Short mmCIF file of C-alpha atoms and ligand atoms in Angstrom, two decimals:
data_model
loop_
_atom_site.label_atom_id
_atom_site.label_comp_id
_atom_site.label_asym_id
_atom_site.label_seq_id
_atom_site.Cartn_x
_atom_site.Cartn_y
_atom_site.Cartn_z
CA UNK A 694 118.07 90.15 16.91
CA UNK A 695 117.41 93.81 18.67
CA UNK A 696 119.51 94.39 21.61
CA UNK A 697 116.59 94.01 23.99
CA UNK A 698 116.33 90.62 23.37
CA UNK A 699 119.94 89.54 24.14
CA UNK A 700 120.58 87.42 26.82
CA UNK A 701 123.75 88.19 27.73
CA UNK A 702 126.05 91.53 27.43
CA UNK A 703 129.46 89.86 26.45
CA UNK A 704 130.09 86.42 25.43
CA UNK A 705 134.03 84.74 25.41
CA UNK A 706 133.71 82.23 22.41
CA UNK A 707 136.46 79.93 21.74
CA UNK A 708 138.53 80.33 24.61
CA UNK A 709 140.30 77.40 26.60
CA UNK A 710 138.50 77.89 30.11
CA UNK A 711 140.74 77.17 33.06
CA UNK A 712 138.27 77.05 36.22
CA UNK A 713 139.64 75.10 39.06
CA UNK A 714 137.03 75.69 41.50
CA UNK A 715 134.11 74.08 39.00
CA UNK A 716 137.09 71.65 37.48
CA UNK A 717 137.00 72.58 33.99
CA UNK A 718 139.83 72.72 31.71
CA UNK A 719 138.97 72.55 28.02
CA UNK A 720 137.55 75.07 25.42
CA UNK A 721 133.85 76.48 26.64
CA UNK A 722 132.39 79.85 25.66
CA UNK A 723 131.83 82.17 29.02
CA UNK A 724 128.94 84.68 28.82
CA UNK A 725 128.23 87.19 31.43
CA UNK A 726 124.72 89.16 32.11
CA UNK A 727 125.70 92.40 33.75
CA UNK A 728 128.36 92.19 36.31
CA UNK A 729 127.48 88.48 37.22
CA UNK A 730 128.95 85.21 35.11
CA UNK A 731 125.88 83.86 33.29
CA UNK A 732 126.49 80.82 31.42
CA UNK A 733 129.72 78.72 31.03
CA UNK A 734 129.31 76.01 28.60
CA UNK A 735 130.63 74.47 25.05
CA UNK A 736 129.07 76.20 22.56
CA UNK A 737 126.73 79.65 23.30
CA UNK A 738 125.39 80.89 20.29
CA UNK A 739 126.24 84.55 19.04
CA UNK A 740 123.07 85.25 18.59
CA UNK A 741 121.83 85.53 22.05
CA UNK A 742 124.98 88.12 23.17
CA UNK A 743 125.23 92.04 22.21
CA UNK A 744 128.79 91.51 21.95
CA UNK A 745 131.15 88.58 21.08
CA UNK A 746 134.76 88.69 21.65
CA UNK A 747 136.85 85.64 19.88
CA UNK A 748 139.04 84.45 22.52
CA UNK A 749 140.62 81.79 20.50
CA UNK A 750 143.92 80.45 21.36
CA UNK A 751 143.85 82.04 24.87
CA UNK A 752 143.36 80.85 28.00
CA UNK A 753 140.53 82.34 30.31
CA UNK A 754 140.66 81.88 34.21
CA UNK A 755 138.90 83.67 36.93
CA UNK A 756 140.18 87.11 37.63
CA UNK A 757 143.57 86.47 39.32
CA UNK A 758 143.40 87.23 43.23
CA UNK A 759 147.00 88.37 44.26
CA UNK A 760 146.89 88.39 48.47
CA UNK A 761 150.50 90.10 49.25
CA UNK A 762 150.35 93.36 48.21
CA UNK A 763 150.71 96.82 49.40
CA UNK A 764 148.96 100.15 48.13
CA UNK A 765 149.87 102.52 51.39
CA UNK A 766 152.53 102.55 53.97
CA UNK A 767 156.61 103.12 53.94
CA UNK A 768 157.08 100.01 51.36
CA UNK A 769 156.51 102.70 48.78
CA UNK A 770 152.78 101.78 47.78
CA UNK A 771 151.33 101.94 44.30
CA UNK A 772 148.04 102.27 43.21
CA UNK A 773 146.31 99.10 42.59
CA UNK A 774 144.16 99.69 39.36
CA UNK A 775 147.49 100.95 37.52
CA UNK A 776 149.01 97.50 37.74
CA UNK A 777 146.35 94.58 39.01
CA UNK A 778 144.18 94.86 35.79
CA UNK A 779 147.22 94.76 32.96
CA UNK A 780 148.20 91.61 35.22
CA UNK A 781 144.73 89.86 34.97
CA UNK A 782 143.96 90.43 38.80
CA UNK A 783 140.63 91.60 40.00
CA UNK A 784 140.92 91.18 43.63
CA UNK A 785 144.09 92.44 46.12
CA UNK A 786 145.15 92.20 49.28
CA UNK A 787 146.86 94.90 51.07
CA UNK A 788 149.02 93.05 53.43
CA UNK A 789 149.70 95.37 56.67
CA UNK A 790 149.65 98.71 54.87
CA UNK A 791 147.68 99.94 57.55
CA UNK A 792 146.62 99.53 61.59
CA UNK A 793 143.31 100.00 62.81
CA UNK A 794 144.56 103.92 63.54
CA UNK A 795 144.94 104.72 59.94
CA UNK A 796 142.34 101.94 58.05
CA UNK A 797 139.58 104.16 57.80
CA UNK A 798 141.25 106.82 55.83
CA UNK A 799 142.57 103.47 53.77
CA UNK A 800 139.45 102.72 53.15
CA UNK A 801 138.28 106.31 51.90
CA UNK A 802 141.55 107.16 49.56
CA UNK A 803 142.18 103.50 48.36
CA UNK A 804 139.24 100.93 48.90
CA UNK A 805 136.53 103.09 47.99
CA UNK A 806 138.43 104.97 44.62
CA UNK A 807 139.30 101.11 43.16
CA UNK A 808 137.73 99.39 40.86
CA UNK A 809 140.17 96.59 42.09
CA UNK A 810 138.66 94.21 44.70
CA UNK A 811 140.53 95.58 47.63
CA UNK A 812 140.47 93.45 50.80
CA UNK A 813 142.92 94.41 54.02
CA UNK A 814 145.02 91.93 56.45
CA UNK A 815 145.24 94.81 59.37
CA UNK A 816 148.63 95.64 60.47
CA UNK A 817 148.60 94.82 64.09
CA UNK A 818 151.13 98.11 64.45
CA UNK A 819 148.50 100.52 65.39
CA UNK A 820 149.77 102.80 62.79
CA UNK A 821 150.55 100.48 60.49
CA UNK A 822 153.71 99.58 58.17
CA UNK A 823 155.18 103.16 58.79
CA UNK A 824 159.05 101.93 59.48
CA UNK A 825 160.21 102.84 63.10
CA UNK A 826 156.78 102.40 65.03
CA UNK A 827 156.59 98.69 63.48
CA UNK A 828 158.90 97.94 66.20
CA UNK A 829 157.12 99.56 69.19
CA UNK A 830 155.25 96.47 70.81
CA UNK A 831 153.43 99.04 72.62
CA UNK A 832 151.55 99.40 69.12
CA UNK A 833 150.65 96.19 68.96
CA UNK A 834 147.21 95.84 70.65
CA UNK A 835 144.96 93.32 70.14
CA UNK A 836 141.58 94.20 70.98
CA UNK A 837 141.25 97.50 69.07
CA UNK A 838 142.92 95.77 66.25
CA UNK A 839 139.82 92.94 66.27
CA UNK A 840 137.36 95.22 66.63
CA UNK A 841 138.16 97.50 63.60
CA UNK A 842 138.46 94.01 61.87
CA UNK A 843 134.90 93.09 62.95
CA UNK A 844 133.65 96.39 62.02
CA UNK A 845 135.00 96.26 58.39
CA UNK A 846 133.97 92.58 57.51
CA UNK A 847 133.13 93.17 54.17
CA UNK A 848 136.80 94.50 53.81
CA UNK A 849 138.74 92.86 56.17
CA UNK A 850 140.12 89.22 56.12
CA UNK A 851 142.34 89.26 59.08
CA UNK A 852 145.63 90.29 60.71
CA UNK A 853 149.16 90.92 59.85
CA UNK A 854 152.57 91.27 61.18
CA UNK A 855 155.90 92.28 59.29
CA UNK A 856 159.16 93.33 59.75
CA UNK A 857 159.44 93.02 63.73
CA UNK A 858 163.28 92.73 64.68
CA UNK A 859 162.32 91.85 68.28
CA UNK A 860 162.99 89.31 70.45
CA UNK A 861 160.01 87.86 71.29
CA UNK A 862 156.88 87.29 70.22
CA UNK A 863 154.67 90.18 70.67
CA UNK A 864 154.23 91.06 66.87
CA UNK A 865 153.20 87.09 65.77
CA UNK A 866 151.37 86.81 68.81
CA UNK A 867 149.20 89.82 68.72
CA UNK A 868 148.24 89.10 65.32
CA UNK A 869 147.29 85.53 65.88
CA UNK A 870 145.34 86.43 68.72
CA UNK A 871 143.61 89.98 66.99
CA UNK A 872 142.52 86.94 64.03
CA UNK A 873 141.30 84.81 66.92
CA UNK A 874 139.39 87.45 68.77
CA UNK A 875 137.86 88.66 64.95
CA UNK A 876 137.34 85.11 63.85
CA UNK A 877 139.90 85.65 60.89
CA UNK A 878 143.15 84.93 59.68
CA UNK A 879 146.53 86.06 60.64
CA UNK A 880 149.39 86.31 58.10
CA UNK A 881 153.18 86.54 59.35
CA UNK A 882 156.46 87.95 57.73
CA UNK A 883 158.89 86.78 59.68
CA UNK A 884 162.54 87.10 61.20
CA UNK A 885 163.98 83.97 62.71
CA UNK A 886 165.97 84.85 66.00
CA UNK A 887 167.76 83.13 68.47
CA UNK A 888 165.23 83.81 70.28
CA UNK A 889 162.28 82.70 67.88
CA UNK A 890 162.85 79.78 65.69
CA UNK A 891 160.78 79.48 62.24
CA UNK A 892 160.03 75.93 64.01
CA UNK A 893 158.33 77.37 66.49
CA UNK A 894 156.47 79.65 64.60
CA UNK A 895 155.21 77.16 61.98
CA UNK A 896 154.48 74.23 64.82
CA UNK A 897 153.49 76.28 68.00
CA UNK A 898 152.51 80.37 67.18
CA UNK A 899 150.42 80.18 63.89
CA UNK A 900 147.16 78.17 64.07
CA UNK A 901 146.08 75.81 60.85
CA UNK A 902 144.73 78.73 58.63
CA UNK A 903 147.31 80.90 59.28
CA UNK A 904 149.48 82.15 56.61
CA UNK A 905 153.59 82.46 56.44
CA UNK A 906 153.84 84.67 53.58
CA UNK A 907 157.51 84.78 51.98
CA UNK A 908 158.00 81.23 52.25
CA UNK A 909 160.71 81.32 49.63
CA UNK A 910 163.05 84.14 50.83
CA UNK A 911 166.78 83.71 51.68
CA UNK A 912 166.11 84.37 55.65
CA UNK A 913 163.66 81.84 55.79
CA UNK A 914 165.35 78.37 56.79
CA UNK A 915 162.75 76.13 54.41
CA UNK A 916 166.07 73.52 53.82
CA UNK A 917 168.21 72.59 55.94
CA UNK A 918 172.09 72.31 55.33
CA UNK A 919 171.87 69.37 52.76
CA UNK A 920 169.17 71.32 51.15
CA UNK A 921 166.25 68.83 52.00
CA UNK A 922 162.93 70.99 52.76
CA UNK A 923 163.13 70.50 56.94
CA UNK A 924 160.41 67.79 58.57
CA UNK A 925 159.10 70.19 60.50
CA UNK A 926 157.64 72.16 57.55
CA UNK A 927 156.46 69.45 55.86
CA UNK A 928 154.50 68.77 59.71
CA UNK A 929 153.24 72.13 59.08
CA UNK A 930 151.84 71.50 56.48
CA UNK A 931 150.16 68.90 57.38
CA UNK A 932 148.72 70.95 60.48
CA UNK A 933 147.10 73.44 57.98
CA UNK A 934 149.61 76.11 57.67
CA UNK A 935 149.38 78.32 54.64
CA UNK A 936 152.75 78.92 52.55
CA UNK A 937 152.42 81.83 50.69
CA UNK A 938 154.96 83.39 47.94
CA UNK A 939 154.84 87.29 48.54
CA UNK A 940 157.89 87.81 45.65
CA UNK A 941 158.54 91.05 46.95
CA UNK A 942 162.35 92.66 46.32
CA UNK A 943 163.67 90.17 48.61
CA UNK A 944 161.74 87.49 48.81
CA UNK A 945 161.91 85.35 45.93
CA UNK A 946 165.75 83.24 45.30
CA UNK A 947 166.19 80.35 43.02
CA UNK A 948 168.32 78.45 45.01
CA UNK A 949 165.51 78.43 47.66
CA UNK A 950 162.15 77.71 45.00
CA UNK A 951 163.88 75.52 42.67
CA UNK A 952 165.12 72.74 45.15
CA UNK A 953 162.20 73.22 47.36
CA UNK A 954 159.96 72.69 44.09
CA UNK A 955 161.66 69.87 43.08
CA UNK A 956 160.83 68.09 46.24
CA UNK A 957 157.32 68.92 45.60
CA UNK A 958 157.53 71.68 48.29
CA UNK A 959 155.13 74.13 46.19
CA UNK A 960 153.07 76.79 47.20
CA UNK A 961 149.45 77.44 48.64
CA UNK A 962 149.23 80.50 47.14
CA UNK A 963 151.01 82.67 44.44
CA UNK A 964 151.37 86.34 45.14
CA UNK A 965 153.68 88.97 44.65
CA UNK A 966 154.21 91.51 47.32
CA UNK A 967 154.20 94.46 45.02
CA UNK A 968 155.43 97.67 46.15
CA UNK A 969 157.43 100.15 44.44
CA UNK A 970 160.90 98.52 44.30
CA UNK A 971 159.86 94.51 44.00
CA UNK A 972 157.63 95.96 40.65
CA UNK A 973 161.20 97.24 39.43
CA UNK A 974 164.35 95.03 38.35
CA UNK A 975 162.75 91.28 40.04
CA UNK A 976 159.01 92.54 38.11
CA UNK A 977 157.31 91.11 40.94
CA UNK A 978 154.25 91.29 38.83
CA UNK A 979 151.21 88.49 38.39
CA UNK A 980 152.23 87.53 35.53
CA UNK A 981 155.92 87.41 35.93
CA UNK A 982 155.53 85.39 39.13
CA UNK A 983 152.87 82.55 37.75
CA UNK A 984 155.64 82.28 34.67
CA UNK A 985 157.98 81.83 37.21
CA UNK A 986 156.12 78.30 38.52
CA UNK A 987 155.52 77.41 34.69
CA UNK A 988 158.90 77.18 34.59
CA UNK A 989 160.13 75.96 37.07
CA UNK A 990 157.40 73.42 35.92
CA UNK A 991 154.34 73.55 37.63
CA UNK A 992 151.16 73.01 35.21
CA UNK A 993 149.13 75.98 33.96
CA UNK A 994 145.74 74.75 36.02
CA UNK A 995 148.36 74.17 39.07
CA UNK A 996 149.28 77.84 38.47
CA UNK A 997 145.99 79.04 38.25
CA UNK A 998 144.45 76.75 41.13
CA UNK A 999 147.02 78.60 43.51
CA UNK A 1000 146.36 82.02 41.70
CA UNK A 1001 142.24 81.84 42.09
CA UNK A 1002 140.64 79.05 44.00
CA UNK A 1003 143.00 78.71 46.54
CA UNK A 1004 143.82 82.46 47.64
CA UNK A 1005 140.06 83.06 47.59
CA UNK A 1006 139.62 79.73 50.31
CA UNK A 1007 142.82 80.59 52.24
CA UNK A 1008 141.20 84.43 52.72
CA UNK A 1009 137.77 83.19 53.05
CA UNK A 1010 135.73 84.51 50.45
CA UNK A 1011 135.20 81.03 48.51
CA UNK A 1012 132.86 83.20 46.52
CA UNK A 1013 135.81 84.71 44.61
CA UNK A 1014 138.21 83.11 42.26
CA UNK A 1015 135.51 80.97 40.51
CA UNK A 1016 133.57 81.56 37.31
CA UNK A 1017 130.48 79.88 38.68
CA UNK A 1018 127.34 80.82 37.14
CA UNK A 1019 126.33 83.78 39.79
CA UNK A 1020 129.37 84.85 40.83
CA UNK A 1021 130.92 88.94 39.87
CA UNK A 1022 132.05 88.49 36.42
CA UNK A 1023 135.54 88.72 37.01
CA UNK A 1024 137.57 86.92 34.65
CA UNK A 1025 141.15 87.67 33.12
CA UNK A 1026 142.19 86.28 29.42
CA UNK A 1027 145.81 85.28 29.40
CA UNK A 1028 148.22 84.07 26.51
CA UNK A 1029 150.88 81.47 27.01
CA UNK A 1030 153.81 83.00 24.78
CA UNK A 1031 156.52 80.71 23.93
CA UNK A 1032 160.05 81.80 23.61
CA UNK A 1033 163.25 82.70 25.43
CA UNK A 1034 162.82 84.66 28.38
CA UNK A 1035 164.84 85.24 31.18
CA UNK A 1036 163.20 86.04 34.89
CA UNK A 1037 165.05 87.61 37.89
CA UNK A 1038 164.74 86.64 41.62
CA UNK A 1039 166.01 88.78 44.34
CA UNK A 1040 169.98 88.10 43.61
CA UNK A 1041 169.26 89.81 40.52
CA UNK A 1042 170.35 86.46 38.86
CA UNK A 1043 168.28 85.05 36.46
CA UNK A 1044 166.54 81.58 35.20
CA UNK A 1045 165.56 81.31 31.63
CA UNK A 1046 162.81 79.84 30.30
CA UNK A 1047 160.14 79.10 27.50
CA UNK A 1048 157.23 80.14 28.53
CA UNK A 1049 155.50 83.54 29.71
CA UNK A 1050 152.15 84.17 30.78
CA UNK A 1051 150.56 87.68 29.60
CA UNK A 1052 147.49 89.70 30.21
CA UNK A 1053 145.61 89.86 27.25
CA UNK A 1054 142.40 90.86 28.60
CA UNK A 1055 140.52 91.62 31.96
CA UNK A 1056 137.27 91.94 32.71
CA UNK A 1057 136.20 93.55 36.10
CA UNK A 1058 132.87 93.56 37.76
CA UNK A 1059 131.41 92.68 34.07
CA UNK A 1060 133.29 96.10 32.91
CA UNK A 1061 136.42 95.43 30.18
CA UNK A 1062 139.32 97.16 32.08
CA UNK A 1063 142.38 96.11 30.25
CA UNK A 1064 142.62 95.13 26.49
CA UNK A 1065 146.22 94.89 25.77
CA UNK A 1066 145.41 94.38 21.98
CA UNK A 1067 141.99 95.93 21.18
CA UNK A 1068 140.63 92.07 21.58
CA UNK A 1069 137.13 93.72 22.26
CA UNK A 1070 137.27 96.69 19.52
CA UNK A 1071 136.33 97.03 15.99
CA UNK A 1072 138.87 98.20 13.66
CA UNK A 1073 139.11 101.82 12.52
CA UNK A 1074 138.62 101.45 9.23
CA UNK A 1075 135.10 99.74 9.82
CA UNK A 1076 133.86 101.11 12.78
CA UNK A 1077 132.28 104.07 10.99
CA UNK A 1078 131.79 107.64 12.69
CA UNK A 1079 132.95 106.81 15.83
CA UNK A 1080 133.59 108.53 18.97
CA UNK A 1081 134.37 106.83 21.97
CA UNK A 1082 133.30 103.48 21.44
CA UNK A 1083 131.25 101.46 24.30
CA UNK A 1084 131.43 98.34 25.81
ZN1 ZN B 576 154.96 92.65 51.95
#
C-alpha cells in the first residue's frame, strides 16, 4: 500500500490499553491520524498505518497529566519538556509559579517554548512564588488576580496559595475567592496555625472543587494521635474536596501514606511537585511517585485513573487524560518492571518494593518525544543510508 492511502500515521499494536475515562483495560491496538487519537480497538490491521510500533508487553495509558509542578519561581524551577516526557506526562501544571504581575512573561518564556501541555493555577501573590513577598497580604488581591485568569482561559485553571506563615486567612481566602470571581478552581498549600486549623480549612474555607495539595506531608494533621485518618477529613471528602499528593521534598512520609492508605484514605490525584530539590534524593518524578501507590498497593488502572482521568476532571479540561477517538494524541507507553527497588519519602527513609513503573515511550501532540529504547526505530544495520530518520 503507497503511503497516500494509509489511514493512520502510527499505529500501537499489541499493547495492554489502560483507559479509565472510556473503561478499557485489556490488549487493543491504538492508532492515531495526525495529532488526534483515531481508532482504539482489538485488532487494526498493519496495513492501513505508515508506521507500526509493537507495543507488546507494555502498558499504554493516556499521556500522564501531573497538576503540582513548578517551572518558574524561587522553588528552583526546571524546564518541563526535560523531565515530563521521559516520565510519560504530556500535560503540567505550574502550581503558583507565578501572579498575575509576572504570568504574561510565563506565558512567553515557558508556555509558549513547550511542547508540554502547560496549564497555570495563578499565584494569588501578585508576584508570585518569589520567597519574602509570598507573605505580604498586601499582594494578595483578588480581582486583578481573576481577571488575568479570565483573560488566559485557555491557560489558566484557577488559583493558588502556598507557603503563607500568617495568621489568618488572607492567602486561602483570596484564592478561593480570585477562583470564585474567575469561575475556577483554587488549590491550597497549607500551614495549620493556632490560629487556622486544617479543620477549618477543609470544612469551612475551600469550596467542593477545591484542591488541598500535599495531603500527605508531615505538617498536615490527616491522623489523629491513634493514627486513625480524622472524621472531619473523611466529611471533606464527602463535601467534594480534592486531596492531592504534590510529593515535593517535603511532602511525601510513609508513616503518613501508608496508614492513611491502609484505611482506604487514597488520593484524588497523583502528582509530584517537582522542582529542583524534590527531583533530587526523594525523585519526586511521575514515575517514581505512581510506583510509590503500586506499592503501597493500589492497582495499576487505580494508579492511572488518578494519574489521567481524574486530574484532567479535577482541573476541568475532561477533554484531556482520555484516549477517546478525537481527542490530541497524547498517550505515554509504560513498563511494569519487577524487582527490588527501594523508594525514598521526605525522611530520606525508604520502602522497598517489587514493582516500578517506567517510561518507555511518549507520544505528544501525535509527535514521538521520548523513546527510551528506540521502540519506534529501525535498527542500524537495516535501516540503509540513513540520515536522520523521521517519524
Ligand atoms: Zn509546590
Amino acid at each position: 500500500m503507497n503511503e497516500t492511502e494509509c489511514k493512520y500515521d502510527l499505529l500501537l499494536k499489541d499493547g495492554h490499553v489502560i483507559d479509565p475515562s472510556n473503561n478499557i483495560d485489556k490488549s487493543m491496538d491504538v492508532a492515531i491520524r495526525g495529532n488526534k487519537i483515531a481508532q482504539v480497538a482489538e485488532d487494526i490491521s498493519s496495513s492501513q498505518a505508515r508506521k507500526i510500533i509493537n507495543v507488546s508487553g507494555l502498558y499504554v495509558t493516556p499521556g500522564l497529566i501531573d497538576i503540582h509542578v513548578h517551572l518558574c519561581g524561587y522553588a528552583g524551577w526546571l524546564f518541563p519538556d526535560f523531565h515530563s516526557f521521559s516520565n510519560g506526562v504530556t500535560t503540567v501544571v505550574d502550581a503558583g509559579g507565578p501572579g498575575w504581575k509576572s504570568f504574561e512573561e510565563f506565558k512567553k518564556s515557558i508556555i509558549d517554548t513547550s511542547k508540554t501541555r502547560v496549564l497555570t493555577l495563578l499565584n494569588i501573590v501578585g508576584a508570585g512564588m518569589l520567597g519574602a513577598v509570598e507573605q505580604d497580604v498586601s499582594e494578595m488581591e483578588p480581582i486583578p488576580a481573576a481577571e488575568m485568569i479570565k483573560k488566559y482561559p485557555k491557560d489558566i485553571v484557577g488559583a493558588k496559595t502556598a507557603h503563607f506563615m500568617g495568621s489568618g486567612w488572607e492567602a486561602v481566602d483570596g484564592a478561593v475567592r480570585a477562583a470564585e470571581m474567575s469561575g475556577t478552581i483554587a488549590m491550597a498549600d497549607f500551614r495549620p496555625m493556632p490560629t487556622r486549623s486544617y479543620k477549618d480549612l477543609l470544612l469551612s474555607h475551600l469550596r467542593p472543587g477545591d484542591i488541598h495539595t500535599h495531603m500527605y506531608a508531615q505538617h498536615i494533621p490527616l491522623l489523629n494521635e491513634q493514627g486513625v485518618v480524622n472524621d472531619y477529613v473523611w466529611k471533606a471528602r464527602e463535601r467534594g474536596i480534592i486531596f492531592d499528593v504534590g510529593h515535593g521534598v517535603g511532602s511525601f512520609w510513609w508513616r503518613v501514606a501508608v496508614p492513611a492508605m491502609k484505611q482506604g484514605f487514597v488520593p484524588d490525584s497523583i502528582s509530584t511537585d517537582r522542582h529542583k530539590a524534590s527531583a533530587l534524593i526523594p525523585n519526586a518524578s511521575m514515575m517514581i511517585t505512581m510506583s510509590k501507590f503500586l506499592n503501597m498497593g493500589m492497582p495499576l488502572p487505580e494508579v492511572i485513573l488518578r494519574s489521567t482521568v481524574n486530574p484532567a476532571r479535577i482541573i476541568r479540561r475532561p477533554e484531556l487524560g482520555t484516549l477517546s477517538v478525537g481527542a490530541d494524541a497524547d498517550v505515554a507507553v509504560i513498563e511494569l518492571l519487577k524487582g527490588d527497588f527501594g523508594f525514598v519519602d521526605s525522611g530520606h527513609a525508604k520502602m522497598c518494593g517489587t514493582q516500578k513503573l517506567q517510561a518507555s515511550l511518549t507520544i505528544r501532540n501525535g509527535e514521538i518525544v521520548w523513546d527510551l529504547n528506540g521502540l519506534s526505530w529501525p535498527d542500524w544495520e537495516t535501516a540503509g543510508q540513513y540520515t536522520v530518520i523521521n517519524q
